[in-house]
Amino acid sequence: MLKQNLTFKLTQKLSPQQIKLMKLIQLPTLDFEQKIKNEIEENPALETGIEEKVSDFENSQDENFSDNNVDNQEIDIDSYLSDDDTPSYKLNSYNYNSEEEDKSMPISSHTSLHENLKNQTNVLILSKKEKIISDFIIGSIDESGYLSRSIDELIDDIAFTQNEIISSKEIKNVLSMIQNLEPPGIASRNLQECLSLQLKRKPKTNDTLIASKVIDEGFDLFSKKHFKKMQEKFNLN
């Protein structure tokens, strides 16, 4: 039995001018300005305001990029935009060395949040295993305050890096401790849990009890703004 397969392949060819433009886009602002100044010095016509045809301008581009070399080959954009062409200011942000302190750089809120949570856990009575779990949970909290790793992923992370076998119950117990820290709603796994945790910190009034019930039992209606259905479901006036 014959089988036919249809395969699509998407490629993109770049002109020498497009390649040069891409290189310019990747430059930091100061380098970009310097590049413009160099171009003006090399081409006085740019400085005097003489307008040339596009074809004439293209012919004056860098001789290192020939039309024959580029037009006859397919260029992989992903491989072209490699780390070798990445500006140094971008690479430095991913290769930060704590010993190379930049006093002019403010501390990010992401870092201060983690430090604040770790300081709060220092007053908790934790076993050695619970401290490991706590550190992993805090390290998995994103800049918005949400827990970015699932329970199973945390179990795997700890087993792989610490050679510790942790149960989901142990993870949940420590997670509950961290969720009781400040700010309210920290280490939530989704918006529903975040709102629920915040409401639990509020004084127990009739309004907060109703709000908690709506979030816990009718979050789908709440998120879709089906207020009439919410009124019917929870007997709200």
PDB file of C-alpha atoms in Angstrom:
ATOM      1  CA  MET A   1       0.000   0.000   0.000  1.00  0.00           C
ATOM      2  CA  LEU A   2       1.460   3.296  -1.114  1.00  0.00           C
ATOM      3  CA  LYS A   3       1.547   6.218   1.255  1.00  0.00           C
ATOM      4  CA  GLN A   4       1.969   9.805   0.222  1.00  0.00           C
ATOM      5  CA  ASN A   5       3.420  12.368   2.537  1.00  0.00           C
ATOM      6  CA  LEU A   6       3.352  16.096   1.950  1.00  0.00           C
ATOM      7  CA  THR A   7       6.137  18.014   3.646  1.00  0.00           C
ATOM      8  CA  PHE A   8       6.445  21.775   3.809  1.00  0.00           C
ATOM      9  CA  LYS A   9       9.783  23.470   4.323  1.00  0.00           C
ATOM     10  CA  LEU A  10       9.985  27.184   5.057  1.00  0.00           C
ATOM     11  CA  THR A  11      13.226  28.941   4.210  1.00  0.00           C
ATOM     12  CA  GLN A  12      14.140  32.562   3.949  1.00  0.00           C
ATOM     13  CA  LYS A  13      16.813  34.221   1.841  1.00  0.00           C
ATOM     14  CA  LEU A  14      18.296  37.495   2.952  1.00  0.00           C
ATOM     15  CA  SER A  15      19.841  40.177   0.798  1.00  0.00           C
ATOM     16  CA  PRO A  16      23.169  41.710   1.825  1.00  0.00           C
ATOM     17  CA  GLN A  17      21.289  44.836   2.933  1.00  0.00           C
ATOM     18  CA  GLN A  18      18.913  42.811   5.107  1.00  0.00           C
ATOM     19  CA  ILE A  19      21.850  41.064   6.763  1.00  0.00           C
ATOM     20  CA  LYS A  20      23.530  44.369   7.483  1.00  0.00           C
ATOM     21  CA  LEU A  21      20.292  45.797   8.862  1.00  0.00           C
ATOM     22  CA  MET A  22      19.919  42.793  11.194  1.00  0.00           C
ATOM     23  CA  LYS A  23      23.444  43.345  12.482  1.00  0.00           C
ATOM     24  CA  LEU A  24      22.666  47.029  13.123  1.00  0.00           C
ATOM     25  CA  ILE A  25      19.472  46.166  14.999  1.00  0.00           C
ATOM     26  CA  GLN A  26      21.440  43.972  17.421  1.00  0.00           C
ATOM     27  CA  LEU A  27      23.864  46.766  18.332  1.00  0.00           C
ATOM     28  CA  PRO A  28      23.499  48.656  21.638  1.00  0.00           C
ATOM     29  CA  THR A  29      22.401  52.289  21.244  1.00  0.00           C
ATOM     30  CA  LEU A  30      25.896  53.783  21.607  1.00  0.00           C
ATOM     31  CA  ASP A  31      27.405  51.303  19.137  1.00  0.00           C
ATOM     32  CA  PHE A  32      24.537  51.983  16.738  1.00  0.00           C
ATOM     33  CA  GLU A  33      25.150  55.753  16.880  1.00  0.00           C
ATOM     34  CA  GLN A  34      28.862  55.228  16.323  1.00  0.00           C
ATOM     35  CA  LYS A  35      28.104  53.007  13.334  1.00  0.00           C
ATOM     36  CA  ILE A  36      25.932  55.767  11.822  1.00  0.00           C
ATOM     37  CA  LYS A  37      28.735  58.303  12.351  1.00  0.00           C
ATOM     38  CA  ASN A  38      31.205  55.972  10.644  1.00  0.00           C
ATOM     39  CA  GLU A  39      28.847  55.539   7.688  1.00  0.00           C
ATOM     40  CA  ILE A  40      28.501  59.326   7.347  1.00  0.00           C
ATOM     41  CA  GLU A  41      32.293  59.778   7.439  1.00  0.00           C
ATOM     42  CA  GLU A  42      32.793  57.083   4.808  1.00  0.00           C
ATOM     43  CA  ASN A  43      30.011  58.437   2.589  1.00  0.00           C
ATOM     44  CA  PRO A  44      30.024  62.279   2.475  1.00  0.00           C
ATOM     45  CA  ALA A  45      26.874  62.194   0.333  1.00  0.00           C
ATOM     46  CA  LEU A  46      24.894  61.147   3.400  1.00  0.00           C
ATOM     47  CA  GLU A  47      26.130  64.176   5.329  1.00  0.00           C
ATOM     48  CA  THR A  48      25.307  66.725   2.574  1.00  0.00           C
ATOM     49  CA  GLY A  49      21.792  65.376   2.168  1.00  0.00           C
ATOM     50  CA  ILE A  50      22.191  64.143  -1.409  1.00  0.00           C
ATOM     51  CA  GLU A  51      19.429  61.657  -2.145  1.00  0.00           C
ATOM     52  CA  GLU A  52      20.477  58.720  -4.228  1.00  0.00           C
ATOM     53  CA  LYS A  53      18.438  55.963  -5.798  1.00  0.00           C
ATOM     54  CA  VAL A  54      18.015  52.831  -3.782  1.00  0.00           C
ATOM     55  CA  SER A  55      19.959  50.843  -6.340  1.00  0.00           C
ATOM     56  CA  ASP A  56      22.922  53.226  -6.080  1.00  0.00           C
ATOM     57  CA  PHE A  57      22.856  53.014  -2.292  1.00  0.00           C
ATOM     58  CA  GLU A  58      22.796  49.227  -2.374  1.00  0.00           C
ATOM     59  CA  ASN A  59      25.862  49.196  -4.620  1.00  0.00           C
ATOM     60  CA  SER A  60      27.771  51.249  -2.049  1.00  0.00           C
ATOM     61  CA  GLN A  61      27.314  48.705   0.745  1.00  0.00           C
ATOM     62  CA  ASP A  62      30.070  46.702   2.328  1.00  0.00           C
ATOM     63  CA  GLU A  63      31.948  44.715  -0.319  1.00  0.00           C
ATOM     64  CA  ASN A  64      32.273  41.806   2.101  1.00  0.00           C
ATOM     65  CA  PHE A  65      28.683  40.821   1.256  1.00  0.00           C
ATOM     66  CA  SER A  66      28.354  39.909  -2.407  1.00  0.00           C
ATOM     67  CA  ASP A  67      24.952  39.261  -4.031  1.00  0.00           C
ATOM     68  CA  ASN A  68      26.217  36.069  -5.582  1.00  0.00           C
ATOM     69  CA  ASN A  69      27.265  34.591  -2.258  1.00  0.00           C
ATOM     70  CA  VAL A  70      24.014  35.390  -0.478  1.00  0.00           C
ATOM     71  CA  ASP A  71      21.368  34.854  -3.164  1.00  0.00           C
ATOM     72  CA  ASN A  72      22.599  31.387  -3.996  1.00  0.00           C
ATOM     73  CA  GLN A  73      22.396  30.009  -0.484  1.00  0.00           C
ATOM     74  CA  GLU A  74      19.706  29.516   2.123  1.00  0.00           C
ATOM     75  CA  ILE A  75      20.379  31.303   5.385  1.00  0.00           C
ATOM     76  CA  ASP A  76      19.249  29.829   8.670  1.00  0.00           C
ATOM     77  CA  ILE A  77      18.181  32.870  10.679  1.00  0.00           C
ATOM     78  CA  ASP A  78      18.316  31.004  13.998  1.00  0.00           C
ATOM     79  CA  SER A  79      21.918  29.968  13.450  1.00  0.00           C
ATOM     80  CA  TYR A  80      22.775  33.439  12.149  1.00  0.00           C
ATOM     81  CA  LEU A  81      21.546  35.081  15.336  1.00  0.00           C
ATOM     82  CA  SER A  82      23.912  33.040  17.461  1.00  0.00           C
ATOM     83  CA  ASP A  83      25.671  33.988  20.673  1.00  0.00           C
ATOM     84  CA  ASP A  84      28.678  35.058  18.598  1.00  0.00           C
ATOM     85  CA  ASP A  85      26.664  37.991  17.251  1.00  0.00           C
ATOM     86  CA  THR A  86      24.899  38.784  20.499  1.00  0.00           C
ATOM     87  CA  PRO A  87      25.913  42.177  21.927  1.00  0.00           C
ATOM     88  CA  SER A  88      28.078  42.000  25.005  1.00  0.00           C
ATOM     89  CA  TYR A  89      25.545  43.830  27.166  1.00  0.00           C
ATOM     90  CA  LYS A  90      23.072  40.965  26.592  1.00  0.00           C
ATOM     91  CA  LEU A  91      25.609  38.258  27.286  1.00  0.00           C
ATOM     92  CA  ASN A  92      26.697  39.919  30.518  1.00  0.00           C
ATOM     93  CA  SER A  93      23.201  39.675  31.967  1.00  0.00           C
ATOM     94  CA  TYR A  94      23.328  35.887  31.635  1.00  0.00           C
ATOM     95  CA  ASN A  95      26.862  35.536  32.923  1.00  0.00           C
ATOM     96  CA  TYR A  96      26.704  37.584  36.090  1.00  0.00           C
ATOM     97  CA  ASN A  97      29.492  37.007  38.543  1.00  0.00           C
ATOM     98  CA  SER A  98      28.641  37.897  42.139  1.00  0.00           C
ATOM     99  CA  GLU A  99      32.267  38.945  42.661  1.00  0.00           C
ATOM    100  CA  GLU A 100      31.937  41.582  39.938  1.00  0.00           C
ATOM    101  CA  GLU A 101      29.634  43.972  41.801  1.00  0.00           C
ATOM    102  CA  ASP A 102      28.119  46.814  39.841  1.00  0.00           C
ATOM    103  CA  LYS A 103      27.261  49.458  42.421  1.00  0.00           C
ATOM    104  CA  SER A 104      25.192  51.422  39.909  1.00  0.00           C
ATOM    105  CA  MET A 105      22.826  48.515  39.254  1.00  0.00           C
ATOM    106  CA  PRO A 106      19.699  48.485  41.471  1.00  0.00           C
ATOM    107  CA  ILE A 107      18.667  45.194  43.066  1.00  0.00           C
ATOM    108  CA  SER A 108      15.769  43.672  41.150  1.00  0.00           C
ATOM    109  CA  SER A 109      12.448  43.032  42.881  1.00  0.00           C
ATOM    110  CA  HIS A 110      12.792  39.365  41.870  1.00  0.00           C
ATOM    111  CA  THR A 111      15.971  38.985  43.950  1.00  0.00           C
ATOM    112  CA  SER A 112      14.673  40.984  46.933  1.00  0.00           C
ATOM    113  CA  LEU A 113      11.503  38.880  47.015  1.00  0.00           C
ATOM    114  CA  HIS A 114      13.534  35.670  47.283  1.00  0.00           C
ATOM    115  CA  GLU A 115      15.797  37.136  49.945  1.00  0.00           C
ATOM    116  CA  ASN A 116      12.801  38.385  51.910  1.00  0.00           C
ATOM    117  CA  LEU A 117      11.157  34.956  51.837  1.00  0.00           C
ATOM    118  CA  LYS A 118      14.364  33.233  52.925  1.00  0.00           C
ATOM    119  CA  ASN A 119      14.691  35.664  55.816  1.00  0.00           C
ATOM    120  CA  GLN A 120      11.146  34.842  56.881  1.00  0.00           C
ATOM    121  CA  THR A 121      11.813  31.095  56.759  1.00  0.00           C
ATOM    122  CA  ASN A 122      14.777  31.575  59.104  1.00  0.00           C
ATOM    123  CA  VAL A 123      12.343  32.050  61.989  1.00  0.00           C
ATOM    124  CA  LEU A 124      10.495  28.833  61.156  1.00  0.00           C
ATOM    125  CA  ILE A 125      11.457  25.581  62.835  1.00  0.00           C
ATOM    126  CA  LEU A 126      12.390  23.392  59.883  1.00  0.00           C
ATOM    127  CA  SER A 127      14.141  20.055  59.670  1.00  0.00           C
ATOM    128  CA  LYS A 128      17.085  19.622  57.314  1.00  0.00           C
ATOM    129  CA  LYS A 129      14.822  18.036  54.704  1.00  0.00           C
ATOM    130  CA  GLU A 130      12.194  20.758  55.096  1.00  0.00           C
ATOM    131  CA  LYS A 131      14.885  23.425  54.648  1.00  0.00           C
ATOM    132  CA  ILE A 132      15.908  21.805  51.359  1.00  0.00           C
ATOM    133  CA  ILE A 133      12.289  21.738  50.217  1.00  0.00           C
ATOM    134  CA  SER A 134      11.805  25.337  51.316  1.00  0.00           C
ATOM    135  CA  ASP A 135      14.826  26.534  49.339  1.00  0.00           C
ATOM    136  CA  PHE A 136      13.619  24.745  46.203  1.00  0.00           C
ATOM    137  CA  ILE A 137      10.104  26.145  46.511  1.00  0.00           C
ATOM    138  CA  ILE A 138      11.365  29.704  47.029  1.00  0.00           C
ATOM    139  CA  GLY A 139      13.796  29.305  44.132  1.00  0.00           C
ATOM    140  CA  SER A 140      10.876  28.260  41.925  1.00  0.00           C
ATOM    141  CA  ILE A 141       8.797  31.374  42.620  1.00  0.00           C
ATOM    142  CA  ASP A 142       8.702  33.693  39.612  1.00  0.00           C
ATOM    143  CA  GLU A 143       8.842  37.489  39.619  1.00  0.00           C
ATOM    144  CA  SER A 144       5.037  37.676  39.868  1.00  0.00           C
ATOM    145  CA  GLY A 145       5.043  35.619  43.069  1.00  0.00           C
ATOM    146  CA  TYR A 146       3.640  32.440  41.552  1.00  0.00           C
ATOM    147  CA  LEU A 147       5.135  28.972  42.013  1.00  0.00           C
ATOM    148  CA  SER A 148       6.424  28.032  38.575  1.00  0.00           C
ATOM    149  CA  ARG A 149       7.065  24.317  39.282  1.00  0.00           C
ATOM    150  CA  SER A 150       4.514  21.602  39.976  1.00  0.00           C
ATOM    151  CA  ILE A 151       4.695  19.302  43.013  1.00  0.00           C
ATOM    152  CA  ASP A 152       5.961  16.429  40.845  1.00  0.00           C
ATOM    153  CA  GLU A 153       8.577  18.646  39.209  1.00  0.00           C
ATOM    154  CA  LEU A 154       9.846  19.772  42.614  1.00  0.00           C
ATOM    155  CA  ILE A 155      10.101  16.130  43.729  1.00  0.00           C
ATOM    156  CA  ASP A 156      12.153  15.325  40.616  1.00  0.00           C
ATOM    157  CA  ASP A 157      14.345  18.429  41.023  1.00  0.00           C
ATOM    158  CA  ILE A 158      15.223  17.572  44.617  1.00  0.00           C
ATOM    159  CA  ALA A 159      15.810  13.896  43.845  1.00  0.00           C
ATOM    160  CA  PHE A 160      18.094  14.746  40.924  1.00  0.00           C
ATOM    161  CA  THR A 161      20.149  17.514  42.539  1.00  0.00           C
ATOM    162  CA  GLN A 162      20.082  16.579  46.245  1.00  0.00           C
ATOM    163  CA  ASN A 163      19.640  12.808  46.039  1.00  0.00           C
ATOM    164  CA  GLU A 164      16.736  13.139  48.484  1.00  0.00           C
ATOM    165  CA  ILE A 165      13.508  11.170  48.124  1.00  0.00           C
ATOM    166  CA  ILE A 166      10.665  13.544  48.958  1.00  0.00           C
ATOM    167  CA  SER A 167       6.950  12.741  49.061  1.00  0.00           C
ATOM    168  CA  SER A 168       4.238  15.015  47.687  1.00  0.00           C
ATOM    169  CA  LYS A 169       2.852  15.321  51.225  1.00  0.00           C
ATOM    170  CA  GLU A 170       6.179  16.719  52.474  1.00  0.00           C
ATOM    171  CA  ILE A 171       6.239  19.226  49.603  1.00  0.00           C
ATOM    172  CA  LYS A 172       2.675  20.345  50.321  1.00  0.00           C
ATOM    173  CA  ASN A 173       3.381  20.757  54.041  1.00  0.00           C
ATOM    174  CA  VAL A 174       6.334  23.081  53.424  1.00  0.00           C
ATOM    175  CA  LEU A 175       4.455  24.874  50.636  1.00  0.00           C
ATOM    176  CA  SER A 176       1.653  25.585  53.098  1.00  0.00           C
ATOM    177  CA  MET A 177       4.191  27.156  55.485  1.00  0.00           C
ATOM    178  CA  ILE A 178       5.581  29.393  52.743  1.00  0.00           C
ATOM    179  CA  GLN A 179       2.093  30.403  51.613  1.00  0.00           C
ATOM    180  CA  ASN A 180       1.533  31.733  55.139  1.00  0.00           C
ATOM    181  CA  LEU A 181       4.446  34.155  54.724  1.00  0.00           C
ATOM    182  CA  GLU A 182       4.244  37.709  53.411  1.00  0.00           C
ATOM    183  CA  PRO A 183       2.997  38.931  51.012  1.00  0.00           C
ATOM    184  CA  PRO A 184      -0.432  37.242  51.042  1.00  0.00           C
ATOM    185  CA  GLY A 185      -0.912  34.909  48.087  1.00  0.00           C
ATOM    186  CA  ILE A 186       2.802  34.160  47.689  1.00  0.00           C
ATOM    187  CA  ALA A 187       3.754  30.818  46.088  1.00  0.00           C
ATOM    188  CA  SER A 188       0.276  30.331  44.620  1.00  0.00           C
ATOM    189  CA  ARG A 189       0.004  27.960  41.698  1.00  0.00           C
ATOM    190  CA  ASN A 190      -2.722  29.902  39.907  1.00  0.00           C
ATOM    191  CA  LEU A 191      -4.922  32.980  40.245  1.00  0.00           C
ATOM    192  CA  GLN A 192      -7.715  31.097  42.007  1.00  0.00           C
ATOM    193  CA  GLU A 193      -5.376  29.872  44.735  1.00  0.00           C
ATOM    194  CA  CYS A 194      -3.832  33.346  45.034  1.00  0.00           C
ATOM    195  CA  LEU A 195      -7.208  35.029  45.608  1.00  0.00           C
ATOM    196  CA  SER A 196      -8.283  32.282  48.000  1.00  0.00           C
ATOM    197  CA  LEU A 197      -5.131  32.680  50.111  1.00  0.00           C
ATOM    198  CA  GLN A 198      -5.518  36.453  50.215  1.00  0.00           C
ATOM    199  CA  LEU A 199      -9.148  36.221  51.322  1.00  0.00           C
ATOM    200  CA  LYS A 200      -8.181  33.855  54.148  1.00  0.00           C
ATOM    201  CA  ARG A 201      -6.003  36.638  55.575  1.00  0.00           C
ATOM    202  CA  LYS A 202      -8.960  39.033  55.697  1.00  0.00           C
ATOM    203  CA  PRO A 203     -11.118  39.473  58.814  1.00  0.00           C
ATOM    204  CA  LYS A 204     -13.926  36.915  58.902  1.00  0.00           C
ATOM    205  CA  THR A 205     -16.920  38.990  57.842  1.00  0.00           C
ATOM    206  CA  ASN A 206     -20.011  37.962  55.903  1.00  0.00           C
ATOM    207  CA  ASP A 207     -18.616  39.595  52.763  1.00  0.00           C
ATOM    208  CA  THR A 208     -15.254  37.815  52.918  1.00  0.00           C
ATOM    209  CA  LEU A 209     -16.939  34.472  53.628  1.00  0.00           C
ATOM    210  CA  ILE A 210     -19.163  34.884  50.565  1.00  0.00           C
ATOM    211  CA  ALA A 211     -16.194  36.006  48.456  1.00  0.00           C
ATOM    212  CA  SER A 212     -14.176  32.970  49.566  1.00  0.00           C
ATOM    213  CA  LYS A 213     -17.050  30.657  48.675  1.00  0.00           C
ATOM    214  CA  VAL A 214     -17.384  32.250  45.231  1.00  0.00           C
ATOM    215  CA  ILE A 215     -13.645  31.888  44.551  1.00  0.00           C
ATOM    216  CA  ASP A 216     -13.419  28.325  45.885  1.00  0.00           C
ATOM    217  CA  GLU A 217     -16.635  26.958  44.389  1.00  0.00           C
ATOM    218  CA  GLY A 218     -17.516  29.265  41.511  1.00  0.00           C
ATOM    219  CA  PHE A 219     -14.238  30.574  40.144  1.00  0.00           C
ATOM    220  CA  ASP A 220     -15.131  29.578  36.572  1.00  0.00           C
ATOM    221  CA  LEU A 221     -18.269  31.741  36.705  1.00  0.00           C
ATOM    222  CA  PHE A 222     -16.310  34.547  38.361  1.00  0.00           C
ATOM    223  CA  SER A 223     -13.478  34.511  35.793  1.00  0.00           C
ATOM    224  CA  LYS A 224     -15.974  34.553  32.903  1.00  0.00           C
ATOM    225  CA  LYS A 225     -17.977  37.360  34.561  1.00  0.00           C
ATOM    226  CA  HIS A 226     -21.190  35.341  34.622  1.00  0.00           C
ATOM    227  CA  PHE A 227     -22.492  37.427  37.491  1.00  0.00           C
ATOM    228  CA  LYS A 228     -26.158  36.540  37.040  1.00  0.00           C
ATOM    229  CA  LYS A 229     -25.371  32.828  37.293  1.00  0.00           C
ATOM    230  CA  MET A 230     -23.234  33.556  40.348  1.00  0.00           C
ATOM    231  CA  GLN A 231     -26.160  35.323  41.995  1.00  0.00           C
ATOM    232  CA  GLU A 232     -28.393  32.326  41.370  1.00  0.00           C
ATOM    233  CA  LYS A 233     -25.794  29.774  42.492  1.00  0.00           C
ATOM    234  CA  PHE A 234     -24.864  31.544  45.732  1.00  0.00           C
ATOM    235  CA  ASN A 235     -28.168  33.309  46.497  1.00  0.00           C
ATOM    236  CA  LEU A 236     -26.617  36.748  46.129  1.00  0.00           C
ATOM    237  CA  ASN A 237     -28.693  39.932  46.018  1.00  0.00           C
TER     238      ASN A 237
END
